[in-house]
CSV table of N, CA and C and ligand atoms in Angstrom, one decimal:
chain,number,residue,atom,x,y,z
A,69,MET,N,-21.4,68.7,26.3
A,69,MET,CA,-22.1,69.9,27.2
A,69,MET,C,-20.9,70.8,27.9
A,70,SER,N,-20.5,72.0,27.4
A,70,SER,CA,-19.7,73.1,27.1
A,70,SER,C,-20.8,73.6,27.7
A,71,GLY,N,-20.5,74.1,29.2
A,71,GLY,CA,-21.4,75.4,30.3
A,71,GLY,C,-21.7,76.7,29.7
A,72,THR,N,-20.9,77.2,29.5
A,72,THR,CA,-21.3,79.0,29.2
A,72,THR,C,-22.4,79.0,28.6
A,73,THR,N,-22.5,78.9,26.8
A,73,THR,CA,-23.5,79.0,26.5
A,73,THR,C,-25.1,78.3,26.7
A,74,GLU,N,-24.9,77.2,27.3
A,74,GLU,CA,-26.0,76.4,27.6
A,74,GLU,C,-26.7,77.2,29.3
A,75,GLY,N,-25.4,77.0,30.1
A,75,GLY,CA,-25.9,78.2,31.4
A,75,GLY,C,-26.7,78.9,31.2
A,76,LYS,N,-25.6,80.5,29.7
A,76,LYS,CA,-26.6,81.5,29.6
A,76,LYS,C,-28.2,81.2,29.4
A,77,SER,N,-28.3,80.4,28.2
A,77,SER,CA,-29.6,80.2,27.5
A,77,SER,C,-30.6,79.8,29.1
A,78,ARG,N,-30.1,78.9,29.7
A,78,ARG,CA,-31.0,78.9,30.8
A,78,ARG,C,-31.2,79.9,31.6
A,79,LEU,N,-30.4,80.8,32.0
A,79,LEU,CA,-30.6,82.2,32.8
A,79,LEU,C,-31.8,82.6,32.3
A,80,ASN,N,-31.7,82.8,30.9
A,80,ASN,CA,-32.2,83.4,30.2
A,80,ASN,C,-34.1,83.2,30.5
A,81,GLN,N,-33.9,81.6,30.5
A,81,GLN,CA,-35.3,81.2,30.4
A,81,GLN,C,-35.8,81.3,32.0
A,82,VAL,N,-34.8,80.9,32.8
A,82,VAL,CA,-35.4,80.9,34.3
A,82,VAL,C,-35.9,82.9,34.8
A,83,VAL,N,-35.2,84.0,34.4
A,83,VAL,CA,-35.7,85.1,33.8
A,83,VAL,C,-37.0,85.3,33.4
A,84,GLU,N,-37.4,84.8,32.3
A,84,GLU,CA,-38.3,84.8,31.4
A,84,GLU,C,-39.5,84.2,32.4
A,85,GLN,N,-39.2,83.5,33.1
A,85,GLN,CA,-40.3,82.4,33.7
A,85,GLN,C,-40.8,83.7,35.5
A,86,LEU,N,-39.6,83.9,35.3
A,86,LEU,CA,-39.7,84.6,36.9
A,86,LEU,C,-40.6,86.0,36.6
A,87,LYS,N,-40.3,86.6,35.2
A,87,LYS,CA,-40.8,87.7,34.7
A,87,LYS,C,-42.8,87.5,34.9
A,88,ILE,N,-42.7,86.5,34.4
A,88,ILE,CA,-44.3,85.9,33.8
A,88,ILE,C,-44.8,85.7,35.3
A,89,GLN,N,-44.3,85.3,36.3
A,89,GLN,CA,-44.7,84.8,37.6
A,89,GLN,C,-44.9,86.4,38.3
A,90,GLY,N,-44.3,87.2,37.8
A,90,GLY,CA,-44.6,88.6,38.5
A,90,GLY,C,-43.8,88.4,39.3
A,91,TYR,N,-42.2,87.8,39.3
A,91,TYR,CA,-41.8,88.4,40.5
A,91,TYR,C,-41.0,89.2,40.0
A,92,ARG,N,-40.5,90.3,41.2
A,92,ARG,CA,-39.5,91.4,40.7
A,92,ARG,C,-38.2,91.4,40.8
A,93,LEU,N,-37.4,91.7,39.6
A,93,LEU,CA,-35.8,91.0,39.7
A,93,LEU,C,-35.1,92.4,39.9
A,94,THR,N,-34.5,92.4,41.3
A,94,THR,CA,-34.1,93.6,41.3
A,94,THR,C,-32.3,93.2,41.3
A,95,PRO,N,-31.5,93.9,41.3
A,95,PRO,CA,-29.9,93.4,40.7
A,95,PRO,C,-29.4,92.3,41.8
A,96,GLN,N,-29.6,92.7,42.8
A,96,GLN,CA,-29.0,91.9,43.3
A,96,GLN,C,-29.8,90.2,43.6
A,97,ARG,N,-31.0,90.0,43.5
A,97,ARG,CA,-31.7,88.9,43.0
A,97,ARG,C,-31.4,88.3,41.3
A,98,MET,N,-31.1,89.2,40.7
A,98,MET,CA,-30.2,88.9,39.3
A,98,MET,C,-29.0,88.0,39.8
A,99,ALA,N,-27.7,88.9,40.6
A,99,ALA,CA,-26.9,88.4,40.9
A,99,ALA,C,-27.1,87.1,41.3
A,100,VAL,N,-27.7,86.4,42.6
A,100,VAL,CA,-28.3,85.3,43.1
A,100,VAL,C,-28.4,84.3,42.3
A,101,LEU,N,-29.2,84.6,40.7
A,101,LEU,CA,-29.8,84.1,39.9
A,101,LEU,C,-28.5,83.3,39.5
A,102,LYS,N,-27.2,84.4,39.0
A,102,LYS,CA,-26.3,84.0,37.8
A,102,LYS,C,-25.5,82.9,38.6
A,103,ILE,N,-25.5,83.5,40.1
A,103,ILE,CA,-24.1,82.5,40.8
A,103,ILE,C,-24.6,81.3,41.0
A,104,LEU,N,-25.8,81.4,41.3
A,104,LEU,CA,-26.9,79.8,41.3
A,104,LEU,C,-26.6,79.2,40.2
A,105,LEU,N,-27.5,79.5,39.1
A,105,LEU,CA,-27.2,78.6,37.8
A,105,LEU,C,-26.2,78.8,37.3
A,106,GLU,N,-24.8,79.4,37.1
A,106,GLU,CA,-23.9,79.0,36.7
A,106,GLU,C,-22.3,78.6,36.9
A,107,SER,N,-22.7,78.9,38.5
A,107,SER,CA,-21.3,78.1,38.7
A,107,SER,C,-21.1,77.1,38.4
A,108,GLY,N,-22.0,76.3,38.7
A,108,GLY,CA,-21.7,75.2,38.3
A,108,GLY,C,-21.1,74.3,40.1
A,109,GLU,N,-21.4,75.1,41.2
A,109,GLU,CA,-20.8,74.9,42.0
A,109,GLU,C,-22.1,74.4,43.5
A,110,HIS,N,-21.4,73.9,44.2
A,110,HIS,CA,-22.5,73.6,45.4
A,110,HIS,C,-22.7,74.4,46.6
A,111,LEU,N,-23.2,75.3,46.6
A,111,LEU,CA,-23.0,76.5,47.4
A,111,LEU,C,-24.0,76.6,48.9
A,112,SER,N,-23.5,76.6,49.7
A,112,SER,CA,-24.7,77.3,50.9
A,112,SER,C,-25.1,78.7,50.6
A,113,ALA,N,-26.3,79.1,51.2
A,113,ALA,CA,-26.6,80.2,51.3
A,113,ALA,C,-25.6,81.4,51.8
A,114,GLU,N,-25.1,80.7,52.8
A,114,GLU,CA,-24.1,81.8,53.4
A,114,GLU,C,-22.7,81.9,52.4
A,115,GLU,N,-22.6,80.9,51.5
A,115,GLU,CA,-21.2,81.2,50.2
A,115,GLU,C,-22.1,82.1,49.2
A,116,ILE,N,-23.4,82.1,49.5
A,116,ILE,CA,-23.6,82.7,47.8
A,116,ILE,C,-23.7,84.6,48.7
A,117,HIS,N,-24.2,84.5,49.7
A,117,HIS,CA,-24.0,85.9,50.4
A,117,HIS,C,-22.3,86.6,50.4
A,118,THR,N,-21.7,85.6,50.6
A,118,THR,CA,-20.7,86.2,50.7
A,118,THR,C,-19.8,86.8,49.4
A,119,ARG,N,-20.2,85.9,48.1
A,119,ARG,CA,-20.1,86.4,47.0
A,119,ARG,C,-20.5,87.9,46.7
A,120,LEU,N,-21.5,87.8,46.9
A,120,LEU,CA,-22.3,88.9,46.6
A,120,LEU,C,-21.9,90.4,47.5
A,121,THR,N,-21.5,90.3,48.5
A,121,THR,CA,-21.3,91.0,49.5
A,121,THR,C,-20.3,92.6,48.8
A,122,PRO,N,-19.1,91.8,47.9
A,122,PRO,CA,-18.4,93.1,47.6
A,122,PRO,C,-19.2,93.7,47.1
A,123,GLN,N,-20.6,93.1,45.7
A,123,GLN,CA,-21.0,93.8,44.9
A,123,GLN,C,-22.2,94.7,44.9
A,124,PHE,N,-22.9,94.1,46.4
A,124,PHE,CA,-24.0,94.3,46.6
A,124,PHE,C,-24.1,94.2,48.6
A,125,PRO,N,-23.4,95.2,48.9
A,125,PRO,CA,-23.1,95.2,50.8
A,125,PRO,C,-24.5,94.8,51.3
A,126,MET,N,-25.3,95.5,51.1
A,126,MET,CA,-26.6,95.6,51.6
A,126,MET,C,-27.3,94.5,51.7
A,127,THR,N,-27.3,93.3,50.7
A,127,THR,CA,-27.9,92.3,50.6
A,127,THR,C,-28.1,91.5,51.8
A,128,SER,N,-29.2,91.0,52.2
A,128,SER,CA,-29.5,90.2,53.7
A,128,SER,C,-29.4,88.6,52.7
A,129,LEU,N,-29.3,88.1,53.8
A,129,LEU,CA,-29.5,86.7,53.9
A,129,LEU,C,-30.6,85.7,53.8
A,130,ALA,N,-32.2,86.9,54.0
A,130,ALA,CA,-33.0,86.6,53.7
A,130,ALA,C,-33.3,86.6,52.5
A,131,THR,N,-32.6,87.7,51.6
A,131,THR,CA,-33.1,87.9,50.1
A,131,THR,C,-32.5,86.3,49.7
A,132,ILE,N,-31.5,86.1,49.6
A,132,ILE,CA,-30.9,84.9,49.5
A,132,ILE,C,-31.4,83.5,49.7
A,133,TYR,N,-31.9,83.3,50.4
A,133,TYR,CA,-32.8,81.8,51.1
A,133,TYR,C,-34.5,82.5,50.2
A,134,LYS,N,-34.7,83.5,50.0
A,134,LYS,CA,-36.3,83.8,49.1
A,134,LYS,C,-36.0,83.3,47.6
A,135,THR,N,-34.8,83.8,47.2
A,135,THR,CA,-34.6,84.0,45.9
A,135,THR,C,-34.3,82.0,45.7
A,136,VAL,N,-33.4,81.7,46.8
A,136,VAL,CA,-33.2,80.6,46.6
A,136,VAL,C,-34.5,79.9,46.6
A,137,GLY,N,-35.6,80.2,47.6
A,137,GLY,CA,-36.9,79.0,47.7
A,137,GLY,C,-38.0,79.3,46.5
A,138,VAL,N,-37.7,80.5,45.8
A,138,VAL,CA,-38.3,80.5,44.4
A,138,VAL,C,-38.1,79.3,43.5
A,139,LEU,N,-36.5,79.9,43.3
A,139,LEU,CA,-36.4,78.8,42.0
A,139,LEU,C,-36.5,77.0,42.6
A,140,LYS,N,-36.4,76.4,44.0
A,140,LYS,CA,-36.7,75.8,44.4
A,140,LYS,C,-38.0,74.9,44.3
A,141,GLU,N,-39.0,75.9,44.1
A,141,GLU,CA,-40.4,75.8,43.6
A,141,GLU,C,-40.8,75.5,42.0
A,142,MET,N,-39.8,76.6,41.4
A,142,MET,CA,-39.8,76.5,39.7
A,142,MET,C,-39.3,75.0,39.9
A,143,GLY,N,-38.6,73.9,40.6
A,143,GLY,CA,-37.5,73.3,40.3
A,143,GLY,C,-36.4,73.4,39.3
A,144,GLU,N,-35.7,74.7,39.5
A,144,GLU,CA,-34.8,75.6,38.8
A,144,GLU,C,-33.6,75.0,39.7
A,145,VAL,N,-33.5,74.6,41.2
A,145,VAL,CA,-32.3,74.5,41.6
A,145,VAL,C,-32.5,73.0,42.4
A,146,LEU,N,-31.5,72.4,42.8
A,146,LEU,CA,-31.7,71.2,44.0
A,146,LEU,C,-31.0,71.5,45.0
A,147,GLU,N,-31.5,70.8,46.2
A,147,GLU,CA,-31.2,71.2,47.7
A,147,GLU,C,-30.4,69.9,47.8
A,148,LEU,N,-29.3,70.2,48.5
A,148,LEU,CA,-28.6,69.2,49.1
A,148,LEU,C,-28.2,69.1,50.6
A,149,SER,N,-29.8,68.8,51.3
A,149,SER,CA,-29.7,68.9,52.4
A,149,SER,C,-28.7,67.8,53.6
A,150,PHE,N,-28.4,68.7,54.6
A,150,PHE,CA,-27.6,67.9,55.6
A,150,PHE,C,-27.9,68.4,57.1
A,151,GLY,N,-28.9,68.7,57.0
A,151,GLY,CA,-30.0,68.3,58.4
A,151,GLY,C,-29.6,69.7,59.1
A,152,ARG,N,-28.9,69.6,60.1
A,152,ARG,CA,-28.5,70.6,61.1
A,152,ARG,C,-27.2,71.1,60.4
A,153,GLU,N,-26.5,71.1,59.4
A,153,GLU,CA,-25.2,72.0,59.0
A,153,GLU,C,-25.6,72.4,57.7
A,154,GLY,N,-27.2,72.5,57.4
A,154,GLY,CA,-27.4,73.0,56.4
A,154,GLY,C,-27.9,72.7,55.2
A,155,SER,N,-27.8,73.6,54.2
A,155,SER,CA,-27.9,72.8,53.0
A,155,SER,C,-26.8,73.6,51.5
A,156,LEU,N,-26.7,72.7,50.7
A,156,LEU,CA,-26.4,73.6,49.9
A,156,LEU,C,-26.8,73.2,48.5
A,157,TYR,N,-26.9,74.4,47.5
A,157,TYR,CA,-27.7,74.4,46.0
A,157,TYR,C,-26.7,74.2,45.4
A,158,ASP,N,-27.2,73.2,44.3
A,158,ASP,CA,-26.7,73.5,43.0
A,158,ASP,C,-27.8,73.8,41.8
A,159,GLY,N,-27.5,74.9,41.2
A,159,GLY,CA,-28.5,75.0,40.6
A,159,GLY,C,-28.4,75.1,39.0
A,160,LYS,N,-26.8,74.4,38.8
A,160,LYS,CA,-26.5,73.9,37.3
A,160,LYS,C,-27.5,72.7,36.9
A,161,ARG,N,-27.6,72.1,37.9
A,161,ARG,CA,-28.2,70.4,37.6
A,161,ARG,C,-29.4,70.4,38.5
A,162,PRO,N,-30.3,70.7,38.3
A,162,PRO,CA,-31.5,70.7,39.4
A,162,PRO,C,-32.0,69.6,39.3
A,163,TYR,N,-31.8,68.1,38.4
A,163,TYR,CA,-32.2,67.2,38.5
A,163,TYR,C,-31.4,66.7,39.3
A,164,PRO,N,-32.3,65.3,39.7
A,164,PRO,CA,-31.2,64.3,40.5
A,164,PRO,C,-30.1,63.7,39.8
A,165,HIS,N,-28.9,63.6,41.0
A,165,HIS,CA,-27.8,63.2,40.3
A,165,HIS,C,-26.7,63.0,41.6
A,166,PRO,N,-26.2,61.9,41.2
A,166,PRO,CA,-25.1,61.5,42.2
A,166,PRO,C,-24.2,62.8,42.5
A,167,HIS,N,-23.6,62.3,43.9
A,167,HIS,CA,-22.9,63.5,44.2
A,167,HIS,C,-21.8,62.7,45.1
A,168,LEU,N,-20.3,63.3,45.1
A,168,LEU,CA,-19.0,62.7,45.8
A,168,LEU,C,-19.0,64.2,46.7
A,169,ILE,N,-18.6,63.6,47.9
A,169,ILE,CA,-18.8,64.4,48.8
A,169,ILE,C,-17.3,64.2,49.8
A,170,CYS,N,-16.9,65.2,49.6
A,170,CYS,CA,-15.3,65.0,50.6
A,170,CYS,C,-15.7,65.5,52.1
A,171,VAL,N,-15.5,64.1,52.8
A,171,VAL,CA,-15.2,64.4,54.4
A,171,VAL,C,-14.8,65.7,55.3
A,172,ARG,N,-13.5,65.8,54.6
A,172,ARG,CA,-12.7,66.9,55.2
A,172,ARG,C,-12.9,68.3,54.3
A,173,CYS,N,-12.7,68.3,53.4
A,173,CYS,CA,-12.9,70.1,53.0
A,173,CYS,C,-14.4,70.3,52.6
A,174,ARG,N,-15.2,69.4,52.7
A,174,ARG,CA,-16.5,69.1,51.8
A,174,ARG,C,-16.6,69.7,50.6
A,175,ALA,N,-15.6,69.7,49.8
A,175,ALA,CA,-16.1,70.0,48.4
A,175,ALA,C,-17.2,69.0,48.0
A,176,VAL,N,-17.5,69.3,47.4
A,176,VAL,CA,-19.4,68.5,46.2
A,176,VAL,C,-18.5,68.2,44.8
A,177,LEU,N,-18.9,66.9,44.4
A,177,LEU,CA,-18.4,67.0,42.9
A,177,LEU,C,-19.4,66.3,42.3
A,178,ASP,N,-20.0,66.4,41.4
A,178,ASP,CA,-20.8,65.8,40.0
A,178,ASP,C,-20.1,64.7,39.6
A,179,PRO,N,-19.6,63.5,39.8
A,179,PRO,CA,-19.4,62.8,38.8
A,179,PRO,C,-20.2,62.6,37.2
A,180,GLU,N,-19.0,62.5,36.6
A,180,GLU,CA,-19.7,62.5,35.1
A,180,GLU,C,-20.1,61.1,34.8
A,181,VAL,N,-20.8,60.3,35.2
A,181,VAL,CA,-21.0,58.8,35.0
A,181,VAL,C,-22.9,58.8,35.2
A,182,ASP,N,-23.5,58.0,34.4
A,182,ASP,CA,-25.0,57.6,34.1
A,182,ASP,C,-25.3,56.6,34.7
A,183,LEU,N,-25.3,56.5,36.4
A,183,LEU,CA,-25.6,55.3,36.4
A,183,LEU,C,-27.1,55.5,37.1
A,184,LEU,N,-27.7,56.6,37.6
A,184,LEU,CA,-29.3,56.6,38.1
A,184,LEU,C,-30.0,56.1,36.8
A,185,ASP,N,-30.1,56.3,35.6
A,185,ASP,CA,-31.4,55.7,35.1
A,185,ASP,C,-31.2,54.2,35.0
A,186,GLY,N,-30.5,53.5,35.2
A,186,GLY,CA,-30.7,51.9,35.1
A,186,GLY,C,-31.2,51.7,36.0
A,187,ILE,N,-30.7,52.4,37.3
A,187,ILE,CA,-30.9,51.7,38.8
A,187,ILE,C,-32.5,52.1,39.2
A,188,SER,N,-32.9,53.5,38.9
A,188,SER,CA,-34.1,53.8,38.6
A,188,SER,C,-35.0,52.9,37.9
A,189,LEU,N,-34.9,52.4,36.8
A,189,LEU,CA,-35.9,51.9,36.3
A,189,LEU,C,-35.9,50.3,36.8
A,190,GLU,N,-34.8,50.0,36.9
A,190,GLU,CA,-34.3,48.7,38.0
A,190,GLU,C,-35.7,49.0,39.1
A,191,LEU,N,-35.0,49.5,40.0
A,191,LEU,CA,-36.1,49.9,41.1
A,191,LEU,C,-37.6,49.6,40.9
A,192,SER,N,-37.6,50.7,39.9
A,192,SER,CA,-39.5,51.1,39.7
A,192,SER,C,-40.2,49.7,38.9
A,193,ARG,N,-38.9,49.2,38.6
A,193,ARG,CA,-39.4,47.5,37.6
A,193,ARG,C,-40.0,46.3,38.4
A,194,THR,N,-39.3,46.5,39.7
A,194,THR,CA,-39.1,45.2,40.4
A,194,THR,C,-39.8,45.6,42.1
A,195,THR,N,-40.2,46.8,42.1
A,195,THR,CA,-41.2,47.3,43.1
A,195,THR,C,-42.4,47.8,43.0
A,196,GLY,N,-42.5,47.9,41.7
A,196,GLY,CA,-43.8,48.8,41.2
A,196,GLY,C,-44.0,50.3,41.7
A,197,TYR,N,-42.9,51.0,42.3
A,197,TYR,CA,-43.1,52.3,42.9
A,197,TYR,C,-42.9,53.0,41.9
A,198,GLN,N,-43.7,54.2,41.3
A,198,GLN,CA,-43.8,55.2,40.7
A,198,GLN,C,-42.5,56.0,41.3
A,199,LEU,N,-41.5,56.2,41.3
A,199,LEU,CA,-40.4,56.9,42.0
A,199,LEU,C,-40.2,59.0,41.1
A,200,LEU,N,-40.2,59.3,42.2
A,200,LEU,CA,-40.4,60.8,42.1
A,200,LEU,C,-39.1,61.5,42.1
A,201,SER,N,-38.3,60.6,43.0
A,201,SER,CA,-36.9,61.7,43.0
A,201,SER,C,-35.6,60.6,43.7
A,202,GLN,N,-34.2,60.8,43.5
A,202,GLN,CA,-33.7,60.0,44.9
A,202,GLN,C,-32.3,61.0,44.9
A,203,ARG,N,-31.8,59.9,46.0
A,203,ARG,CA,-30.8,61.0,46.4
A,203,ARG,C,-29.8,60.2,46.6
A,204,LEU,N,-28.3,60.4,46.3
A,204,LEU,CA,-27.2,59.2,45.9
A,204,LEU,C,-26.0,60.0,46.5
A,205,GLU,N,-25.0,59.5,47.6
A,205,GLU,CA,-24.4,60.1,47.8
A,205,GLU,C,-23.2,59.3,48.6
A,206,PHE,N,-21.8,59.8,48.0
A,206,PHE,CA,-20.7,58.8,48.3
A,206,PHE,C,-19.9,59.7,49.0
A,207,TYR,N,-19.6,59.4,50.0
A,207,TYR,CA,-18.6,60.0,51.0
A,207,TYR,C,-17.2,59.5,50.9
A,208,GLY,N,-15.7,60.7,51.1
A,208,GLY,CA,-14.8,60.2,51.1
A,208,GLY,C,-13.7,61.3,51.0
A,209,ILE,N,-12.8,60.9,50.5
A,209,ILE,CA,-11.9,62.0,51.1
A,209,ILE,C,-11.2,62.6,49.3
A,210,CYS,N,-11.2,64.0,49.0
A,210,CYS,CA,-11.1,64.4,47.8
A,210,CYS,C,-9.2,64.1,47.4
A,211,PRO,N,-8.8,64.1,46.0
A,211,PRO,CA,-7.3,63.9,46.0
A,211,PRO,C,-6.7,65.1,46.7
A,212,THR,N,-7.4,66.2,46.3
A,212,THR,CA,-6.5,67.3,47.3
A,212,THR,C,-6.2,67.2,48.6
A,213,CYS,N,-7.3,66.6,49.0
A,213,CYS,CA,-6.9,66.3,50.7
A,213,CYS,C,-5.9,65.8,51.1
A,214,GLN,N,-6.4,64.2,50.0
A,214,GLN,CA,-5.3,63.1,50.3
A,214,GLN,C,-4.0,63.4,50.0
A,215,ALA,N,-3.6,64.7,49.1
A,215,ALA,CA,-2.6,64.7,49.1
A,215,ALA,C,-2.0,66.0,50.3
A,216,ALA,N,-2.6,66.5,50.7
A,216,ALA,CA,-2.1,67.3,51.6
A,216,ALA,C,-1.9,66.2,52.6
A,217,GLU,N,-2.0,65.2,53.0
A,217,GLU,CA,-2.2,64.8,54.4
A,217,GLU,C,-0.9,63.8,54.0
A,218,GLN,N,-0.8,63.6,52.8
A,218,GLN,CA,0.6,62.6,52.4
A,218,GLN,C,2.0,63.9,52.6
A,219,ASP,N,1.7,65.1,52.2
A,219,ASP,CA,2.5,65.8,52.5
A,219,ASP,C,3.2,66.2,54.3
A,220,GLN,N,1.5,66.3,54.5
A,220,GLN,CA,2.0,66.3,56.4
A,220,GLN,C,2.4,64.9,57.1
A,221,ASN,N,2.2,63.5,56.1
A,221,ASN,CA,3.4,62.5,56.7
A,221,ASN,C,4.6,62.5,56.2
A,222,SER,N,5.0,62.7,55.2
A,222,SER,CA,6.4,62.9,54.8
A,222,SER,C,7.3,63.6,55.3
A,223,ASN,N,6.7,64.7,55.7
A,223,ASN,CA,7.6,66.1,56.6
A,223,ASN,C,7.0,66.0,58.2
A,224,PRO,N,7.7,64.9,59.1
A,224,PRO,CA,6.6,65.7,60.4
A,224,PRO,C,7.0,66.7,61.1
B,434,ZN,ZN1,-11.2,67.3,50.1
B,435,ZN,ZN1,-24.5,68.6,42.0
């Protein structure tokens, strides 16, 4: 899976869908779509807003929430809610997948492992549940933060 061509065609598909639904695609909304679907990062609405400001200084946070909301309804963005700390949005992988979260710098990683399919199948089989979704999060300290801490410890 190499990102760019895949991401681009998906962006086009989503744009098509939005047009069919009669959604007005302003340049700001297009920019929000691009950031969400192509960055491959897990961004908060505020972070998306910050990235947009140099190009579109007049964009409001409400515009971003609105666009994110529409994408969520379409199932094209995955929301990682952290309660009062807000939400991060993954537009590149809108389906449920495990996340690694650094408790120091709040970096979020999509690990390249395929462990959920097996677990879901097993759970569904043993409980009789029809599973709709799942959330799997691992918390830890990322390699960058570990290195930073080691540096601090070695020069006091
Ligand atoms: Zn970190
Ligand atoms: Zn993700």
